PDB file of C-alpha atoms in Angstrom:
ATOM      1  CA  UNK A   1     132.232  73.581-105.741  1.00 44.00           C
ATOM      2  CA  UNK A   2     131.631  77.049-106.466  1.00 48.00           C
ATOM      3  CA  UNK A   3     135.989  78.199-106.203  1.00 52.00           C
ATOM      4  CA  UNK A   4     135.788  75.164-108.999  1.00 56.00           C
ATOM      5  CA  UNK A   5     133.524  77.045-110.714  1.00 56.00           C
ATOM      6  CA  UNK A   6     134.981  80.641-110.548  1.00 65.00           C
ATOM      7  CA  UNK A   7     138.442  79.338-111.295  1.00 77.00           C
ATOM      8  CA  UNK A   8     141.317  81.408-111.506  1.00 82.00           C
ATOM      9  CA  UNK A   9     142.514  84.099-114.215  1.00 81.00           C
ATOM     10  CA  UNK A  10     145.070  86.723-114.909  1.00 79.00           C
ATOM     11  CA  UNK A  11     145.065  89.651-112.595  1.00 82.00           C
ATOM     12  CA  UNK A  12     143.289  92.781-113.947  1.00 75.00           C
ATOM     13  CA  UNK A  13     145.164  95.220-114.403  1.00 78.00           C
ATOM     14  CA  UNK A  14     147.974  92.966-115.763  1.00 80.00           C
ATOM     15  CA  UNK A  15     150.895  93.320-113.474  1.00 86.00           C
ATOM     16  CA  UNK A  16     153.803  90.957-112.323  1.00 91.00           C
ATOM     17  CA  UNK A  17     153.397  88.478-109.824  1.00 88.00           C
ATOM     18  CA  UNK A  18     156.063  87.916-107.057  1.00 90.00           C
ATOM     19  CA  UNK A  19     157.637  85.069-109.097  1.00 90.00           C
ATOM     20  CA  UNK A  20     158.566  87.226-111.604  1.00 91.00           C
ATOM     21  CA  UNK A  21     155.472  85.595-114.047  1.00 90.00           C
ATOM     22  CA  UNK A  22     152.182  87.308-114.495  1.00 91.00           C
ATOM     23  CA  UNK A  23     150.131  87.566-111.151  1.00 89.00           C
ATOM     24  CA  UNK A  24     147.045  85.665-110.617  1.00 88.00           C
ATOM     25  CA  UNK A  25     144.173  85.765-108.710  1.00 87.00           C
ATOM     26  CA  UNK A  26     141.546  82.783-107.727  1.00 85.00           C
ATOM     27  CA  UNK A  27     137.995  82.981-106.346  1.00 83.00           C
ATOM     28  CA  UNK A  28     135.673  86.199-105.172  1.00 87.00           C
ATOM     29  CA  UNK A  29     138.737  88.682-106.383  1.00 88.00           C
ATOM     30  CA  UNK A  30     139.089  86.719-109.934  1.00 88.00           C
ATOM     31  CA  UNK A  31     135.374  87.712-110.353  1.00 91.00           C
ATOM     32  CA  UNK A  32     135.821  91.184-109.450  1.00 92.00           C
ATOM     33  CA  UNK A  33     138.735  91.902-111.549  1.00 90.00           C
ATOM     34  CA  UNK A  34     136.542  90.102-114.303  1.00 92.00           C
ATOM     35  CA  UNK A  35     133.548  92.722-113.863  1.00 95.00           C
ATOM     36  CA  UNK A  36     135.937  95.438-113.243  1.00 94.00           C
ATOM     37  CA  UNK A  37     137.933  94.360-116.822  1.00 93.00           C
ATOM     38  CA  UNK A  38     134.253  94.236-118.508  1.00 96.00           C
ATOM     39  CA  UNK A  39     133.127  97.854-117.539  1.00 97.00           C
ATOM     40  CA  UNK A  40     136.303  99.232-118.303  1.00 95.00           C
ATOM     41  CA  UNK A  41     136.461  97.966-121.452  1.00 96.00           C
ATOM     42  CA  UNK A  42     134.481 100.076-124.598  1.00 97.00           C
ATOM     43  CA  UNK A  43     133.043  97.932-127.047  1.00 97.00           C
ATOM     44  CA  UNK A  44     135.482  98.103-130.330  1.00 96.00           C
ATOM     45  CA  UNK A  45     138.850  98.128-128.165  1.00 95.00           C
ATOM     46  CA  UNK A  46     139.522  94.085-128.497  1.00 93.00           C
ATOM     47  CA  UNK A  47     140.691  93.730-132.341  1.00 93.00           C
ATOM     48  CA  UNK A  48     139.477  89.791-131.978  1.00 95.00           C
ATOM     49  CA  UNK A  49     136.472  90.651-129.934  1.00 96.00           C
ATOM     50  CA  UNK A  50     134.445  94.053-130.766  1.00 96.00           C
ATOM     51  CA  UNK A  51     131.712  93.870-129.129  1.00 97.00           C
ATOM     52  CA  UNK A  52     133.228  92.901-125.774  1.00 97.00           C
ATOM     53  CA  UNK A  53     133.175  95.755-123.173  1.00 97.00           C
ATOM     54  CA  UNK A  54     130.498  97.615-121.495  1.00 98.00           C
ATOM     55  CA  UNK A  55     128.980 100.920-123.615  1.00 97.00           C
ATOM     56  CA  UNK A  56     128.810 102.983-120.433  1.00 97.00           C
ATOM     57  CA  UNK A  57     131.911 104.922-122.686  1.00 95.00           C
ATOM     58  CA  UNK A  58     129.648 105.923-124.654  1.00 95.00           C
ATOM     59  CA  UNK A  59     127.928 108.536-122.175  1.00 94.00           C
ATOM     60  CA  UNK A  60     131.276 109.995-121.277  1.00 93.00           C
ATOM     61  CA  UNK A  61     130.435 113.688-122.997  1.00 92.00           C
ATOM     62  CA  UNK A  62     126.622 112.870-121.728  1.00 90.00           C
ATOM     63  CA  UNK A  63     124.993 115.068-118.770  1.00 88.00           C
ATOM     64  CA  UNK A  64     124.518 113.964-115.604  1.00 87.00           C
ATOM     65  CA  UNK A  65     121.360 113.371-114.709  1.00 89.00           C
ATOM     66  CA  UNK A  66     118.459 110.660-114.214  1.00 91.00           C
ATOM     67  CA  UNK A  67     118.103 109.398-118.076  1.00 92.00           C
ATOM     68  CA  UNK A  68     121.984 109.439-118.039  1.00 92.00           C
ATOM     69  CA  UNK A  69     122.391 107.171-115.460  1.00 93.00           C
ATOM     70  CA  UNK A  70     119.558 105.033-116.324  1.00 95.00           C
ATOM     71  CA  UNK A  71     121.137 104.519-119.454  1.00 97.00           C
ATOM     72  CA  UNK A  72     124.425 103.477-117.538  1.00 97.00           C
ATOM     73  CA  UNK A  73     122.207 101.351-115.553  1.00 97.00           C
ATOM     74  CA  UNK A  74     120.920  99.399-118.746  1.00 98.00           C
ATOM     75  CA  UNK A  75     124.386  99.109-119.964  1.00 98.00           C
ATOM     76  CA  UNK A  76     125.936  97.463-117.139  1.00 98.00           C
ATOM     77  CA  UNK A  77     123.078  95.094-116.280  1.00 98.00           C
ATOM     78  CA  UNK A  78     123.073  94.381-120.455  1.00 98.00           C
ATOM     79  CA  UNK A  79     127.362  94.231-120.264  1.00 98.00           C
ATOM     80  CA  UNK A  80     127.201  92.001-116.839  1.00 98.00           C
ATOM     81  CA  UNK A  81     124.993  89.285-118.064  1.00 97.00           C
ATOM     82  CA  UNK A  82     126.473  88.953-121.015  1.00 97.00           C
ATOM     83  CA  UNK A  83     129.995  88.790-120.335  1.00 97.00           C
ATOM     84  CA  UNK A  84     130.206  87.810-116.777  1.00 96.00           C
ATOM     85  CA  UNK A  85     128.501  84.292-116.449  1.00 94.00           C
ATOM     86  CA  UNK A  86     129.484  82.976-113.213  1.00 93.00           C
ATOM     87  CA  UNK A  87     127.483  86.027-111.166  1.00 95.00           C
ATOM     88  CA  UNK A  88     123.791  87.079-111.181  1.00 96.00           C
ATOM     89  CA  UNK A  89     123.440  90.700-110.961  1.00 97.00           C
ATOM     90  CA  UNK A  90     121.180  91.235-108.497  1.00 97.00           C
ATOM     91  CA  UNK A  91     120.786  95.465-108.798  1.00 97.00           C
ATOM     92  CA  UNK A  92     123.002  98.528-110.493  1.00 98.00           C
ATOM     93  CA  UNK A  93     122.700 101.644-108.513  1.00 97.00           C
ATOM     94  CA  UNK A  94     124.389 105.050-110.245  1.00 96.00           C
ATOM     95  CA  UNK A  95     124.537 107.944-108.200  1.00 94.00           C
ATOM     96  CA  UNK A  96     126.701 111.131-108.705  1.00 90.00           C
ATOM     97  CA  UNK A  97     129.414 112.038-107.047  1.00 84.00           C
ATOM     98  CA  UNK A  98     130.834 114.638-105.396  1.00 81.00           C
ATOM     99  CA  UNK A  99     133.044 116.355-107.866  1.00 73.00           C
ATOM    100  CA  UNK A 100     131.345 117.478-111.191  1.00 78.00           C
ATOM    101  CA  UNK A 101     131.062 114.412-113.868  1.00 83.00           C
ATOM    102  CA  UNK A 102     131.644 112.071-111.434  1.00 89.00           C
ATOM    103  CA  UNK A 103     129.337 109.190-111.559  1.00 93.00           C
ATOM    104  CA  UNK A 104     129.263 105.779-108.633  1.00 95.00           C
ATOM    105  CA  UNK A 105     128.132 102.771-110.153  1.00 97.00           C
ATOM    106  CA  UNK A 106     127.154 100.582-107.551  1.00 98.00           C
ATOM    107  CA  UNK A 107     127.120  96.458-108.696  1.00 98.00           C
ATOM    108  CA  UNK A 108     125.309  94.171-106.078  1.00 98.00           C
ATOM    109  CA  UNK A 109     125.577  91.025-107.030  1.00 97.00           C
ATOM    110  CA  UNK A 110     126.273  87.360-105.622  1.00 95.00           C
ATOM    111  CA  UNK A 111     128.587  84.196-107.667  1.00 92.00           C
ATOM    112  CA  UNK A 112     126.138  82.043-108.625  1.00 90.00           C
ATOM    113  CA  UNK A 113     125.650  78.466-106.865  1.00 86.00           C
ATOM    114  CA  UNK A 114     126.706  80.775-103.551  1.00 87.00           C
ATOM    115  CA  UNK A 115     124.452  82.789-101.323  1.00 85.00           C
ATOM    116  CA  UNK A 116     126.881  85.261-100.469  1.00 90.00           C
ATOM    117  CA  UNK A 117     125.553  88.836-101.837  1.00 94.00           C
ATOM    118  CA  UNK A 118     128.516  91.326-102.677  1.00 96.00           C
ATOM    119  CA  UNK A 119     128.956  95.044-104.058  1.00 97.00           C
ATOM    120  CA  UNK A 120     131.191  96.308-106.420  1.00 96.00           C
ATOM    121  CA  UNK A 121     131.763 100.388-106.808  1.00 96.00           C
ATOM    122  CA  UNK A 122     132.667 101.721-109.936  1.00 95.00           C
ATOM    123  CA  UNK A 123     133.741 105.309-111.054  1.00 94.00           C
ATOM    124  CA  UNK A 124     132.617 106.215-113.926  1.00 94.00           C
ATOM    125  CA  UNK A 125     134.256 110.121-114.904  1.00 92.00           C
ATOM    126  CA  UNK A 126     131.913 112.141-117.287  1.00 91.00           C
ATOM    127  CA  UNK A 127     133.591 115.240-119.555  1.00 88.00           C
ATOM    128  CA  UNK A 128     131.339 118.323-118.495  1.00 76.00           C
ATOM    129  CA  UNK A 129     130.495 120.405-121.524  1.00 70.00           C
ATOM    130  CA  UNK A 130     131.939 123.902-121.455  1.00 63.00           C
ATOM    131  CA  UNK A 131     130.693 126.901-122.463  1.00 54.00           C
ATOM    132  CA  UNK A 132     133.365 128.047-125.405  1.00 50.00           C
ATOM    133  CA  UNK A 133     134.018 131.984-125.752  1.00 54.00           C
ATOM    134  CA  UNK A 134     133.285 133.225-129.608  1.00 53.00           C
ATOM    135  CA  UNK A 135     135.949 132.451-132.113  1.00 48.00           C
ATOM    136  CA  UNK A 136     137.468 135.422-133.856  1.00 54.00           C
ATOM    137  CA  UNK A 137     135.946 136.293-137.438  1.00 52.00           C
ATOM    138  CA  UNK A 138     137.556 133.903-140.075  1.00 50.00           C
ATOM    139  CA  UNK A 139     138.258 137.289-142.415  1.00 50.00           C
ATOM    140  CA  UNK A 140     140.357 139.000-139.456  1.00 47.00           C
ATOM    141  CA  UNK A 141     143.951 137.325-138.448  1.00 45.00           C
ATOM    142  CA  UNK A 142     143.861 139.384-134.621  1.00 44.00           C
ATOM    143  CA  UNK A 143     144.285 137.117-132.311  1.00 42.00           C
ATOM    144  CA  UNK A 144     146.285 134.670-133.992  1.00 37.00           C
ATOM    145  CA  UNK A 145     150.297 135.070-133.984  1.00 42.00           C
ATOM    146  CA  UNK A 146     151.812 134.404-137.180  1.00 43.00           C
ATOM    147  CA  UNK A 147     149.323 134.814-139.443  1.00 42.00           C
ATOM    148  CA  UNK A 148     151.104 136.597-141.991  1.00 48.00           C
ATOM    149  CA  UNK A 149     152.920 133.130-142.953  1.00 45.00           C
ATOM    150  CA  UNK A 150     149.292 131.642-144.132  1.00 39.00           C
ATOM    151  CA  UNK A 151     147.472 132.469-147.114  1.00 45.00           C
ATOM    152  CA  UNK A 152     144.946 135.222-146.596  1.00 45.00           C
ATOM    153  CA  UNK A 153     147.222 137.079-143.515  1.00 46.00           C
ATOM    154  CA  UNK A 154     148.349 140.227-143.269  1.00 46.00           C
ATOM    155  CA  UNK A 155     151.234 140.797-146.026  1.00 46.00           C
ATOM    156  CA  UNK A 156     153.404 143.314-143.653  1.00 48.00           C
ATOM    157  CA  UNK A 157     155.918 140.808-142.315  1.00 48.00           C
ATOM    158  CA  UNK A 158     158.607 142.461-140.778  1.00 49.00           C
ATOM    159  CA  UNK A 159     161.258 138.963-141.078  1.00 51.00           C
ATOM    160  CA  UNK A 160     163.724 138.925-143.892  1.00 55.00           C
ATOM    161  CA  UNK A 161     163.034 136.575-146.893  1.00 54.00           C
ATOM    162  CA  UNK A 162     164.924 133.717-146.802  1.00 56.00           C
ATOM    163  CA  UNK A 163     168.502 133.254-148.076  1.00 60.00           C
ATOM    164  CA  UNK A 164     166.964 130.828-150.923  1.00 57.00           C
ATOM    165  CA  UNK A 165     164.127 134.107-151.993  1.00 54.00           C
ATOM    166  CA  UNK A 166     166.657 136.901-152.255  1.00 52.00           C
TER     167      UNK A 166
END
């Protein structure tokens, strides 16, 4: 009853099967590639769907620490429920990584009418901010090459005028 009920679906990520047709995928992997294809989706990408997608992409230039990935926690239960009908999440778990902005998201859930509990692991990459050097005073054109060919540069150009200004 419950493979009846989880069907079977396109593979995620799309890729040819070894008929030469789109691959498939049936049963506990159909559901995974389903979750997977929800939290990698940001809400706005489908033009005949915006709000489907998980908003975990929004956090990607966020810090990481506790409120971040509480937030992230939020999202994917909120994303999960929503989109993903045939499981019950049963807990989201986000820890960091070990490489800077890296973020585990940690799914367990079970398909429901089953008792069989699984876990899903998802990266989730964060952009660390950066600490930008000063920019050069607007007035002064050091720094920049070519300059002197925008308004406001330095006037001694050492290049000939063109044929068409002589």
């Amino acid at each position: 009853m419950a493979e009846q009920f989880v069907g079977t679906g396109w593979a995620f990520p799309l890729r040819i099967g070894p008929g030469g047709g789109i691959a498939m995928v049936s049963g506990q992997q159909e559901v995974e590639e389903a979750m997977r294809l929800v939290l990698a989706t940001a809400p706005g990408e489908r033009p005949m769907r915006p709000e489907f997608g998980c908003a975990i992409h929004d956090m990607v230039f966020a810090p990481v620490n506790e409120a971040t990935a509480g937030r992230i926690q939020h999202e994917v239960y909120a994303s999960l429920d929503r989109w993903e009908p045939r499981i019950e999440v049963e807990d989201v778990e986000v820890t960091a990584g070990d490489g800077q902005g890296v973020l585990y998201i940690d799914v367990r859930y079970s398909v429901r009418g089953t008792n069989n509990p699984r876990s899903l692991v998802f990266p989730f990459y964060t952009i660390p901010s950066h600490d930008y050097p000063d920019l050069p005073d607007s007035s002064s054109s050091a720094g920049f090459p070519g300059s002197a060919d925008f308004p406001g540069g330095s006037s001694a150009d050492s290049r000939p005028a063109p044929e068409s200004d002589r």
